[in-house]
Amino acid sequence: MNRLINRCVLALSASAIFSTSVMAADAASCQKVRMGVVNWTDVIATSAMTQVLLDGLGYKTKQTSASQQIIFAGIRDQRLDLFLGYWNPLMTQTITPFVDAGQVKVLDTPSLKDARATLAVPTYLADKGLKTFADIAKFEKELGGKIYGIEPGSGANTQIKAMITKNQFGLGKFQLVESSEAGMLAAVDRAVRRKEAVVFFGWAPHPMNVNVAMTYLTGSEEALGPNEGMATVWTVTAPTYAKQCPNIHKLLTNLTFTAADESRMMQPLLDHKDAFESARQWLKDHPQDQQRWLEGVTTFDGKPAAANLQLTSK
């Protein structure tokens, strides 16, 4: 009789262990992950890294490329789940109404602490005296009265337009040239090759800081954010996403970066390499990052993430 009881106990224990191993860490509705992505190389790189990890853990991730306004509205309208590219303070004006209305949720800690975003010039132009925001107007003729920004509707462009409208720093006669990141960088590269004057919106992390000898302007009077453009980057989700999909939320919380590492992640993309293959290669070359990001995370079916991550391309 005792042997029979023991066998039953063992059978029940094995059944419990088996059930736990196949139990999904997240609800079935969490398997499809809808990610918003702005067309900035740093956000593309970190979003690709996130998708490679999620897909390698058994999730099915879909990216939607759109402007920041459309992404925040998409999260509000339950058409998107998350966004890895909220730059504070650059996007703060855009996201604040959504946060105040409880329509989006910003994670408690930033994914990147040492970012920077403000106006910059090639160093040879700084050496000629264009070192501060107040110096820009002095070089109006050489600059052709132009400041090069990024995509229309971005927080950075809105703030630059505000300076022009208010004639702040004497910029009232200047024109903001709105373009994509790639278009702006092409204009800067062309000016640098010709040793011409150019003022542009620069930021770190980005390989531009290595590929171009550039100087960030000072004396901004917080026109593009406090502390001369110092910034942080945050992940944004649907308001109840952490409760509904705790395993994904744990991964998102673990996903922190440094500006130096992100710049290195971005370089292959500027060299026209595939973002997802570049992310897989980074994970293979940096097992310490893989281990750190997967700590306390499981696969979709509840197995330890670190031991069961699949990095084969689809």
Short mmCIF file of C-alpha atoms in Angstrom, two decimals:
data_model
loop_
_atom_site.label_atom_id
_atom_site.label_comp_id
_atom_site.label_asym_id
_atom_site.label_seq_id
_atom_site.Cartn_x
_atom_site.Cartn_y
_atom_site.Cartn_z
CA MET A 1 0.00 0.00 0.00
CA ASN A 2 2.82 2.39 0.95
CA ARG A 3 4.58 1.58 -2.32
CA LEU A 4 1.40 2.36 -4.23
CA ILE A 5 1.05 5.70 -2.43
CA ASN A 6 4.68 6.53 -3.16
CA ARG A 7 4.21 5.71 -6.84
CA CYS A 8 1.15 7.95 -6.97
CA VAL A 9 3.02 10.80 -5.25
CA LEU A 10 5.90 10.44 -7.68
CA ALA A 11 3.54 10.36 -10.64
CA LEU A 12 1.75 13.47 -9.42
CA SER A 13 5.06 15.25 -8.81
CA ALA A 14 6.30 14.39 -12.30
CA SER A 15 3.02 15.56 -13.74
CA ALA A 16 3.32 18.87 -11.87
CA ILE A 17 6.88 19.38 -13.07
CA PHE A 18 5.90 18.59 -16.64
CA SER A 19 2.91 20.91 -16.47
CA THR A 20 5.10 23.73 -15.15
CA SER A 21 7.65 23.25 -17.92
CA VAL A 22 5.07 23.59 -20.66
CA MET A 23 3.00 26.30 -18.98
CA ALA A 24 3.23 29.55 -20.90
CA ALA A 25 4.87 32.34 -18.94
CA ASP A 26 2.51 34.79 -20.65
CA ALA A 27 -1.10 34.50 -21.77
CA ALA A 28 -1.76 33.21 -25.28
CA SER A 29 -2.76 36.71 -26.35
CA CYS A 30 0.80 37.88 -25.61
CA GLN A 31 2.43 35.66 -28.22
CA LYS A 32 1.82 38.20 -30.98
CA VAL A 33 3.89 41.29 -30.18
CA ARG A 34 3.18 44.51 -32.10
CA MET A 35 6.08 46.91 -31.99
CA GLY A 36 6.19 50.51 -33.22
CA VAL A 37 9.47 51.74 -34.70
CA VAL A 38 10.52 55.25 -35.75
CA ASN A 39 12.99 55.43 -38.62
CA TRP A 40 15.99 56.34 -36.45
CA THR A 41 18.96 54.00 -36.69
CA ASP A 42 19.32 53.62 -32.91
CA VAL A 43 15.65 52.66 -32.51
CA ILE A 44 15.85 50.31 -35.50
CA ALA A 45 18.88 48.60 -33.94
CA THR A 46 17.39 48.16 -30.45
CA SER A 47 14.01 47.13 -31.89
CA ALA A 48 15.70 44.50 -34.06
CA MET A 49 17.55 43.21 -31.00
CA THR A 50 14.27 42.97 -29.10
CA GLN A 51 12.51 41.17 -31.95
CA VAL A 52 15.35 38.66 -32.36
CA LEU A 53 15.13 37.86 -28.66
CA LEU A 54 11.33 37.65 -28.60
CA ASP A 55 11.11 35.54 -31.74
CA GLY A 56 13.91 33.34 -30.42
CA LEU A 57 11.82 32.74 -27.31
CA GLY A 58 8.75 31.63 -29.24
CA TYR A 59 6.92 34.93 -29.69
CA LYS A 60 5.73 36.30 -33.03
CA THR A 61 6.78 39.90 -33.43
CA LYS A 62 5.60 42.38 -36.05
CA GLN A 63 7.14 45.82 -36.49
CA THR A 64 5.27 48.86 -37.79
CA SER A 65 7.36 51.81 -38.96
CA ALA A 66 5.67 55.15 -38.27
CA SER A 67 6.13 58.60 -36.75
CA GLN A 68 6.21 58.97 -32.99
CA GLN A 69 2.72 60.54 -32.96
CA ILE A 70 1.22 57.62 -34.87
CA ILE A 71 3.00 55.10 -32.63
CA PHE A 72 1.71 56.66 -29.40
CA ALA A 73 -1.79 56.80 -30.90
CA GLY A 74 -1.40 53.18 -31.99
CA ILE A 75 -0.62 52.10 -28.43
CA ARG A 76 -3.58 54.16 -27.20
CA ASP A 77 -5.89 52.51 -29.74
CA GLN A 78 -4.58 49.00 -28.91
CA ARG A 79 -3.10 48.55 -32.38
CA LEU A 80 0.46 48.48 -31.00
CA ASP A 81 1.93 47.05 -27.80
CA LEU A 82 5.31 48.70 -27.29
CA PHE A 83 7.89 51.22 -28.48
CA LEU A 84 11.59 51.28 -27.59
CA GLY A 85 12.42 54.81 -28.72
CA TYR A 86 10.94 57.49 -26.47
CA TRP A 87 13.67 60.12 -26.31
CA ASN A 88 13.24 62.42 -23.32
CA PRO A 89 13.03 65.40 -23.59
CA LEU A 90 12.85 65.45 -27.40
CA MET A 91 9.56 63.54 -27.55
CA THR A 92 8.17 64.64 -24.20
CA GLN A 93 5.86 67.27 -25.64
CA THR A 94 4.42 64.66 -28.00
CA ILE A 95 3.94 61.87 -25.46
CA THR A 96 2.72 63.94 -22.48
CA PRO A 97 -0.99 64.06 -23.50
CA PHE A 98 -0.99 60.26 -23.89
CA VAL A 99 0.71 59.77 -20.50
CA ASP A 100 -1.59 62.24 -18.74
CA ALA A 101 -4.63 60.44 -20.17
CA GLY A 102 -3.33 57.06 -18.98
CA GLN A 103 -3.20 55.78 -22.57
CA VAL A 104 0.46 54.72 -22.57
CA LYS A 105 2.89 53.59 -19.87
CA VAL A 106 6.56 54.56 -19.66
CA LEU A 107 8.76 51.94 -17.98
CA ASP A 108 10.21 52.87 -14.59
CA THR A 109 13.86 52.97 -15.69
CA PRO A 110 15.43 54.20 -18.94
CA SER A 111 16.93 51.82 -21.47
CA LEU A 112 19.68 54.35 -22.16
CA LYS A 113 20.97 56.90 -19.65
CA ASP A 114 23.81 58.64 -21.52
CA ALA A 115 22.14 59.90 -24.68
CA ARG A 116 22.54 63.39 -26.12
CA ALA A 117 20.66 65.33 -28.78
CA THR A 118 21.27 68.95 -29.80
CA LEU A 119 22.60 71.07 -32.66
CA ALA A 120 26.08 70.31 -33.89
CA VAL A 121 28.63 71.47 -36.46
CA PRO A 122 31.73 69.95 -38.06
CA THR A 123 34.68 70.65 -35.80
CA TYR A 124 36.42 72.73 -38.48
CA LEU A 125 33.45 75.14 -38.26
CA ALA A 126 33.68 75.23 -34.45
CA ASP A 127 37.36 76.08 -34.84
CA LYS A 128 36.27 79.12 -36.90
CA GLY A 129 34.12 80.34 -34.02
CA LEU A 130 30.70 78.66 -34.33
CA LYS A 131 30.62 77.08 -30.90
CA THR A 132 27.34 78.22 -29.33
CA PHE A 133 23.70 78.67 -30.33
CA ALA A 134 24.27 82.43 -30.27
CA ASP A 135 27.05 82.04 -32.84
CA ILE A 136 24.77 80.50 -35.49
CA ALA A 137 23.31 83.84 -36.65
CA LYS A 138 26.83 85.24 -37.10
CA PHE A 139 27.42 82.58 -39.78
CA GLU A 140 24.06 83.05 -41.56
CA LYS A 141 25.64 83.78 -44.96
CA GLU A 142 28.05 80.81 -44.85
CA LEU A 143 25.21 78.53 -43.68
CA GLY A 144 22.84 79.73 -46.37
CA GLY A 145 20.36 80.50 -43.60
CA LYS A 146 19.66 76.78 -43.12
CA ILE A 147 19.57 74.37 -40.19
CA TYR A 148 19.30 70.69 -41.08
CA GLY A 149 16.81 68.66 -39.04
CA ILE A 150 15.26 65.22 -39.25
CA GLU A 151 11.80 63.95 -40.22
CA PRO A 152 8.77 66.27 -40.24
CA GLY A 153 6.73 66.12 -37.06
CA SER A 154 9.62 65.04 -34.83
CA GLY A 155 10.06 66.64 -31.42
CA ALA A 156 13.49 67.95 -32.44
CA ASN A 157 12.11 69.76 -35.48
CA THR A 158 9.27 71.22 -33.42
CA GLN A 159 11.76 72.69 -30.96
CA ILE A 160 14.01 74.06 -33.71
CA LYS A 161 10.99 75.66 -35.42
CA ALA A 162 10.04 77.26 -32.10
CA MET A 163 13.49 78.89 -31.87
CA ILE A 164 13.08 80.28 -35.39
CA THR A 165 9.53 81.51 -34.76
CA LYS A 166 10.57 83.30 -31.55
CA ASN A 167 13.75 84.64 -33.19
CA GLN A 168 15.62 83.00 -30.33
CA PHE A 169 19.38 83.39 -30.73
CA GLY A 170 18.63 85.66 -33.73
CA LEU A 171 17.48 82.69 -35.84
CA GLY A 172 14.31 84.37 -37.16
CA LYS A 173 15.54 84.43 -40.77
CA PHE A 174 16.70 80.81 -40.77
CA GLN A 175 14.96 77.91 -42.51
CA LEU A 176 14.67 74.41 -41.07
CA VAL A 177 15.42 71.78 -43.69
CA GLU A 178 13.28 68.76 -42.76
CA SER A 179 14.42 65.37 -44.00
CA SER A 180 14.95 61.79 -42.98
CA GLU A 181 17.90 60.80 -40.82
CA ALA A 182 19.62 59.43 -43.91
CA GLY A 183 18.87 62.57 -45.90
CA MET A 184 20.24 64.84 -43.20
CA LEU A 185 23.40 62.76 -42.84
CA ALA A 186 23.91 62.82 -46.62
CA ALA A 187 23.70 66.62 -46.57
CA VAL A 188 26.19 66.78 -43.70
CA ASP A 189 28.55 64.36 -45.44
CA ARG A 190 28.41 66.45 -48.61
CA ALA A 191 29.18 69.63 -46.67
CA VAL A 192 32.07 67.97 -44.82
CA ARG A 193 33.63 66.70 -48.06
CA ARG A 194 33.53 70.26 -49.38
CA LYS A 195 34.59 71.84 -46.07
CA GLU A 196 31.40 73.94 -46.15
CA ALA A 197 29.50 75.40 -43.21
CA VAL A 198 26.57 73.32 -41.92
CA VAL A 199 24.54 73.21 -38.70
CA PHE A 200 22.61 70.00 -38.09
CA PHE A 201 20.74 68.06 -35.46
CA GLY A 202 23.16 65.58 -33.95
CA TRP A 203 22.77 62.90 -31.34
CA ALA A 204 24.48 60.08 -29.47
CA PRO A 205 24.39 57.16 -29.67
CA HIS A 206 25.08 57.25 -33.37
CA PRO A 207 28.06 56.36 -35.57
CA MET A 208 28.05 59.97 -36.82
CA ASN A 209 30.02 60.76 -33.67
CA VAL A 210 32.83 58.55 -34.98
CA ASN A 211 32.45 59.08 -38.73
CA VAL A 212 32.34 62.89 -38.55
CA ALA A 213 34.67 65.15 -36.56
CA MET A 214 31.80 67.06 -34.96
CA THR A 215 31.23 69.47 -32.08
CA TYR A 216 27.98 69.87 -30.15
CA LEU A 217 26.97 73.51 -29.63
CA THR A 218 26.64 74.89 -26.12
CA GLY A 219 24.67 77.80 -24.68
CA SER A 220 21.37 76.28 -25.77
CA GLU A 221 19.46 77.78 -22.82
CA GLU A 222 17.59 74.45 -22.70
CA ALA A 223 15.98 75.14 -26.10
CA LEU A 224 16.55 71.49 -27.00
CA GLY A 225 16.39 70.13 -23.47
CA PRO A 226 18.34 70.59 -20.23
CA ASN A 227 22.07 70.14 -19.71
CA GLU A 228 23.05 71.01 -23.29
CA GLY A 229 20.93 68.31 -24.86
CA MET A 230 21.64 65.44 -22.48
CA ALA A 231 18.85 62.89 -22.84
CA THR A 232 17.52 59.52 -21.76
CA VAL A 233 15.70 56.90 -23.81
CA TRP A 234 12.73 54.94 -22.48
CA THR A 235 10.50 52.03 -23.47
CA VAL A 236 6.77 52.66 -23.73
CA THR A 237 4.00 50.04 -23.56
CA ALA A 238 0.25 49.79 -23.33
CA PRO A 239 -0.91 50.77 -19.80
CA THR A 240 -1.74 47.23 -18.63
CA TYR A 241 0.95 45.40 -20.62
CA ALA A 242 3.16 44.62 -17.61
CA LYS A 243 0.27 42.84 -15.90
CA GLN A 244 -0.99 41.07 -19.01
CA CYS A 245 2.43 39.99 -20.34
CA PRO A 246 4.85 39.91 -17.38
CA ASN A 247 7.49 37.82 -19.16
CA ILE A 248 7.82 40.29 -22.03
CA HIS A 249 7.79 43.13 -19.51
CA LYS A 250 10.69 41.50 -17.66
CA LEU A 251 12.68 41.28 -20.89
CA LEU A 252 11.95 44.93 -21.71
CA THR A 253 13.07 45.95 -18.21
CA ASN A 254 16.33 44.01 -18.67
CA LEU A 255 17.07 45.62 -22.05
CA THR A 256 19.41 48.45 -21.12
CA PHE A 257 22.23 49.79 -23.27
CA THR A 258 25.12 52.25 -23.28
CA ALA A 259 25.64 54.92 -25.92
CA ALA A 260 28.97 53.36 -26.90
CA ASP A 261 27.46 49.89 -27.41
CA GLU A 262 24.45 51.23 -29.31
CA SER A 263 26.73 53.17 -31.64
CA ARG A 264 28.55 49.91 -32.43
CA MET A 265 25.22 48.12 -32.97
CA MET A 266 24.17 50.82 -35.40
CA GLN A 267 27.26 50.85 -37.60
CA PRO A 268 26.37 47.68 -39.58
CA LEU A 269 22.98 49.20 -40.39
CA LEU A 270 24.63 52.29 -41.86
CA ASP A 271 26.78 49.88 -43.87
CA HIS A 272 23.51 48.49 -45.30
CA LYS A 273 23.64 45.26 -43.30
CA ASP A 274 20.40 43.56 -42.24
CA ALA A 275 19.29 44.76 -38.80
CA PHE A 276 18.13 41.33 -37.63
CA GLU A 277 21.24 39.49 -38.78
CA SER A 278 23.34 42.19 -37.11
CA ALA A 279 21.41 41.70 -33.86
CA ARG A 280 21.93 37.93 -33.99
CA GLN A 281 25.64 38.43 -34.59
CA TRP A 282 25.86 40.83 -31.63
CA LEU A 283 24.23 38.26 -29.35
CA LYS A 284 26.65 35.57 -30.53
CA ASP A 285 29.63 37.88 -30.03
CA HIS A 286 28.45 39.26 -26.66
CA PRO A 287 27.20 36.35 -24.54
CA GLN A 288 27.38 38.54 -21.43
CA ASP A 289 24.70 40.81 -22.89
CA GLN A 290 22.57 37.83 -23.83
CA GLN A 291 22.82 36.46 -20.29
CA ARG A 292 22.05 39.85 -18.70
CA TRP A 293 19.03 40.53 -20.91
CA LEU A 294 17.53 37.06 -20.41
CA GLU A 295 17.92 36.88 -16.63
CA GLY A 296 14.59 35.91 -15.06
CA VAL A 297 12.96 35.53 -18.49
CA THR A 298 11.41 32.38 -19.96
CA THR A 299 10.45 31.21 -23.41
CA PHE A 300 6.80 31.66 -24.35
CA ASP A 301 6.14 28.07 -23.25
CA GLY A 302 7.78 28.62 -19.86
CA LYS A 303 11.30 27.20 -20.29
CA PRO A 304 14.43 29.03 -19.07
CA ALA A 305 15.23 31.62 -21.73
CA ALA A 306 19.02 31.51 -21.64
CA ALA A 307 19.15 27.77 -22.31
CA ASN A 308 16.45 27.75 -24.98
CA LEU A 309 16.98 30.88 -27.09
CA GLN A 310 16.91 30.11 -30.81
CA LEU A 311 19.03 32.46 -32.89
CA THR A 312 18.59 30.85 -36.29
CA SER A 313 17.26 33.23 -38.93
CA LYS A 314 13.76 32.65 -40.26
#
